[in-house]
């Protein structure tokens, strides 16, 4: 079959063949480094899309090593995604030379008393093991300025800000020949990110996996396109095949940013058990919750959600809630309590029935979108005039 052509102005901006980006997914459980590792980035970029490294769970040095590995494996463009909440960025980086790692048990003692006591009580009641993990305090999230500087020094082709507005680094990134992307969950933030000078805005709807807002994709995409204009917008949240790609392009988006579908690929960093959970999930099996990060994020529903709801506790600010949730999830993991563990995932999980190589996910999407957009419409649709 002849190779399909699917191009938008995004392809010219980024130097890619197809307007499909794999989302920068960080870790969704303790024990994994990232959902979107080097292997996924390279597979997607080599297949003609653009792969984005999920660098939120890395230390700055690990991120630099991963960037250099990608450059060795492909000469195609790629991206790096960081979580940069405004308050953490404004607070500046902690001074160098401090402890690079601390035991989670020591960090947990810095939590508010009620949260710490709840954790201890739950551990005792459920006979869970004490966990002794080392937590990297040199993670990109805790050292946002060093992490951004490293991306600029490495001249990463596309810098992606998963949380927060990347405006503070746009000038330096442009001077290094880079493009900058920010993610928004409503029209107001899409406009703000565009006004801050970013080159691209991702509009991520309510149904997406990971951190997510309150507006559904079909309502959000066209409103974000209007709000961000003339800055181009990519669609995210609920895209799992070529039908989603065609819908996004029909609404005026220049491309798509796809998470959950690429998490269920051979090359993603998700654990096998997480991939299987996604295959089993129906469209109703995810929930939006504050449990994991203190901000609303969507994950596969599991019994940890009920346990947290019953606790009556308020979620802690990001990233303190991450510490609490990480400890809990690791205890459940070590005790083999699988029904208390579920990965970040979007509602599109219900449509995913097969773990595939990332390149095939991408080419299947392209072929189906091209069929639809070249007017091979479903038989039930008649157009003319
Ligand atoms: C496992 C997982 C981890 C994620 N981690 C991040 C992250 O670290 N940074 C980020 O910008 N977005 C993250 N997201 C959100 C994705 O970037 C993307 O916006 C979302 O997955 C799109 O919706 P979809 O899952 O329906 O495709 C994550 C999503 C998933 C499923």
PDB file of C-alpha atoms and ligand atoms in Angstrom, residues 21-29 32 34-36 52-57 81-84 141 160-163 181 183 202-212 217 235-240 257-263 270 274 278 298-299 343-349 352 365, ligand 1:
ATOM      1  CA  UNK A  21       3.152  13.587  19.246  1.00  0.00           C
ATOM      2  CA  UNK A  22       3.438  10.964  21.977  1.00  0.00           C
ATOM      3  CA  UNK A  23       2.759  12.741  25.272  1.00  0.00           C
ATOM      4  CA  UNK A  24       5.498  13.351  27.832  1.00  0.00           C
ATOM      5  CA  UNK A  25       4.306  10.914  30.492  1.00  0.00           C
ATOM      6  CA  UNK A  26       6.157  10.828  33.795  1.00  0.00           C
ATOM      7  CA  UNK A  27       6.002   7.942  36.259  1.00  0.00           C
ATOM      8  CA  UNK A  28       2.592   6.874  37.413  1.00  0.00           C
ATOM      9  CA  UNK A  29       3.798   4.587  40.185  1.00  0.00           C
ATOM     10  CA  UNK A  32       9.105   3.180  37.525  1.00  0.00           C
ATOM     11  CA  UNK A  34       8.771   7.290  33.508  1.00  0.00           C
ATOM     12  CA  UNK A  35       5.858   6.315  31.286  1.00  0.00           C
ATOM     13  CA  UNK A  36       7.558   7.814  28.212  1.00  0.00           C
ATOM     14  CA  UNK A  52       8.390  13.376  23.983  1.00  0.00           C
ATOM     15  CA  UNK A  53      10.468  12.177  26.944  1.00  0.00           C
ATOM     16  CA  UNK A  54       8.545  12.192  30.249  1.00  0.00           C
ATOM     17  CA  UNK A  55      11.292  13.669  32.430  1.00  0.00           C
ATOM     18  CA  UNK A  56       9.276  14.460  35.582  1.00  0.00           C
ATOM     19  CA  UNK A  57      10.587  11.431  37.500  1.00  0.00           C
ATOM     20  CA  UNK A  81       8.393  17.265  29.144  1.00  0.00           C
ATOM     21  CA  UNK A  82       8.816  18.657  32.671  1.00  0.00           C
ATOM     22  CA  UNK A  83       6.281  19.409  35.394  1.00  0.00           C
ATOM     23  CA  UNK A  84       6.880  23.053  36.370  1.00  0.00           C
ATOM     24  CA  UNK A 141      10.479  18.901  39.627  1.00  0.00           C
ATOM     25  CA  UNK A 160       7.129  20.894  26.855  1.00  0.00           C
ATOM     26  CA  UNK A 161       5.757  22.309  30.129  1.00  0.00           C
ATOM     27  CA  UNK A 162       3.318  19.780  31.564  1.00  0.00           C
ATOM     28  CA  UNK A 163       2.228  22.017  34.451  1.00  0.00           C
ATOM     29  CA  UNK A 181       4.888  23.996  24.124  1.00  0.00           C
ATOM     30  CA  UNK A 183      -0.477  22.416  28.174  1.00  0.00           C
ATOM     31  CA  UNK A 202      -1.842  21.547  23.888  1.00  0.00           C
ATOM     32  CA  UNK A 203      -5.533  21.642  24.863  1.00  0.00           C
ATOM     33  CA  UNK A 204      -6.120  18.614  27.069  1.00  0.00           C
ATOM     34  CA  UNK A 205      -9.710  17.633  27.801  1.00  0.00           C
ATOM     35  CA  UNK A 206     -11.218  16.184  30.977  1.00  0.00           C
ATOM     36  CA  UNK A 207     -11.100  12.612  29.640  1.00  0.00           C
ATOM     37  CA  UNK A 208      -7.282  12.547  29.378  1.00  0.00           C
ATOM     38  CA  UNK A 209      -4.948  10.546  31.620  1.00  0.00           C
ATOM     39  CA  UNK A 210      -2.715  12.164  34.263  1.00  0.00           C
ATOM     40  CA  UNK A 211      -3.329  15.776  35.359  1.00  0.00           C
ATOM     41  CA  UNK A 212      -6.536  16.967  33.806  1.00  0.00           C
ATOM     42  CA  UNK A 217     -12.255  17.570  24.781  1.00  0.00           C
ATOM     43  CA  UNK A 235      -5.614  18.321  20.786  1.00  0.00           C
ATOM     44  CA  UNK A 236      -5.243  15.931  23.734  1.00  0.00           C
ATOM     45  CA  UNK A 237      -7.528  13.857  25.906  1.00  0.00           C
ATOM     46  CA  UNK A 238      -9.286  10.793  24.564  1.00  0.00           C
ATOM     47  CA  UNK A 239      -7.459  10.268  21.275  1.00  0.00           C
ATOM     48  CA  UNK A 240      -6.902   6.556  20.673  1.00  0.00           C
ATOM     49  CA  UNK A 257      -0.775  14.819  21.757  1.00  0.00           C
ATOM     50  CA  UNK A 258      -1.509  11.227  22.699  1.00  0.00           C
ATOM     51  CA  UNK A 259      -0.853   9.686  26.133  1.00  0.00           C
ATOM     52  CA  UNK A 260      -2.782   6.588  27.201  1.00  0.00           C
ATOM     53  CA  UNK A 261      -2.712   4.913  23.754  1.00  0.00           C
ATOM     54  CA  UNK A 262       1.101   5.160  23.699  1.00  0.00           C
ATOM     55  CA  UNK A 263       1.326   4.015  27.342  1.00  0.00           C
ATOM     56  CA  UNK A 270       4.642   1.304  32.305  1.00  0.00           C
ATOM     57  CA  UNK A 274      -0.294  -1.497  34.459  1.00  0.00           C
ATOM     58  CA  UNK A 278      -5.477  -0.651  30.782  1.00  0.00           C
ATOM     59  CA  UNK A 298      -7.099  10.727  36.146  1.00  0.00           C
ATOM     60  CA  UNK A 299      -6.153   7.141  36.947  1.00  0.00           C
ATOM     61  CA  UNK A 343      -1.951   3.617  36.657  1.00  0.00           C
ATOM     62  CA  UNK A 344      -2.714   7.089  35.381  1.00  0.00           C
ATOM     63  CA  UNK A 345      -4.932   6.521  32.377  1.00  0.00           C
ATOM     64  CA  UNK A 346      -7.500   8.326  30.259  1.00  0.00           C
ATOM     65  CA  UNK A 347     -11.060   7.230  29.528  1.00  0.00           C
ATOM     66  CA  UNK A 348      -9.921   6.023  26.093  1.00  0.00           C
ATOM     67  CA  UNK A 349      -8.505   2.950  27.900  1.00  0.00           C
ATOM     68  CA  UNK A 352      -7.553  -0.238  23.929  1.00  0.00           C
ATOM     69  CA  UNK A 365      -3.761   6.274  13.358  1.00  0.00           C
TER      70      UNK A 365
HETATM   71  C1  LIG B   1       0.795   7.547  32.787  1.00  0.00           C
HETATM   72  C2  LIG B   1       0.649   9.006  32.452  1.00  0.00           C
HETATM   73  C3  LIG B   1       1.583   9.900  32.954  1.00  0.00           C
HETATM   74  C4  LIG B   1       1.497  11.256  32.620  1.00  0.00           C
HETATM   75  N1  LIG B   1       2.474  12.103  33.076  1.00  0.00           N
HETATM   76  C5  LIG B   1       2.525  13.362  32.580  1.00  0.00           C
HETATM   77  C6  LIG B   1       3.647  14.202  32.850  1.00  0.00           C
HETATM   78  O1  LIG B   1       4.571  13.832  33.571  1.00  0.00           O
HETATM   79  N2  LIG B   1       3.668  15.432  32.267  1.00  0.00           N
HETATM   80  C7  LIG B   1       2.660  15.856  31.437  1.00  0.00           C
HETATM   81  O2  LIG B   1       2.757  16.940  30.881  1.00  0.00           O
HETATM   82  N3  LIG B   1       1.569  15.109  31.220  1.00  0.00           N
HETATM   83  C8  LIG B   1       1.494  13.862  31.736  1.00  0.00           C
HETATM   84  N4  LIG B   1       0.412  13.069  31.446  1.00  0.00           N
HETATM   85  C9  LIG B   1      -0.666  13.596  30.600  1.00  0.00           C
HETATM   86  C10 LIG B   1      -0.298  13.426  29.117  1.00  0.00           C
HETATM   87  O3  LIG B   1       0.765  14.300  28.796  1.00  0.00           O
HETATM   88  C11 LIG B   1      -1.468  13.720  28.156  1.00  0.00           C
HETATM   89  O4  LIG B   1      -1.836  15.074  28.250  1.00  0.00           O
HETATM   90  C12 LIG B   1      -2.674  12.841  28.344  1.00  0.00           C
HETATM   91  O5  LIG B   1      -2.292  11.503  28.520  1.00  0.00           O
HETATM   92  C13 LIG B   1      -3.604  12.973  27.119  1.00  0.00           C
HETATM   93  O6  LIG B   1      -4.786  12.262  27.249  1.00  0.00           O
HETATM   94  P1  LIG B   1      -4.944  10.703  26.818  1.00  0.00           P
HETATM   95  O7  LIG B   1      -4.338   9.937  27.932  1.00  0.00           O
HETATM   96  O8  LIG B   1      -6.413  10.516  26.716  1.00  0.00           O
HETATM   97  O9  LIG B   1      -4.227  10.530  25.516  1.00  0.00           O
HETATM   98  C14 LIG B   1       0.441  11.727  31.791  1.00  0.00           C
HETATM   99  C15 LIG B   1      -0.507  10.815  31.318  1.00  0.00           C
HETATM  100  C16 LIG B   1      -0.421   9.461  31.636  1.00  0.00           C
HETATM  101  C17 LIG B   1      -1.455   8.512  31.072  1.00  0.00           C
END
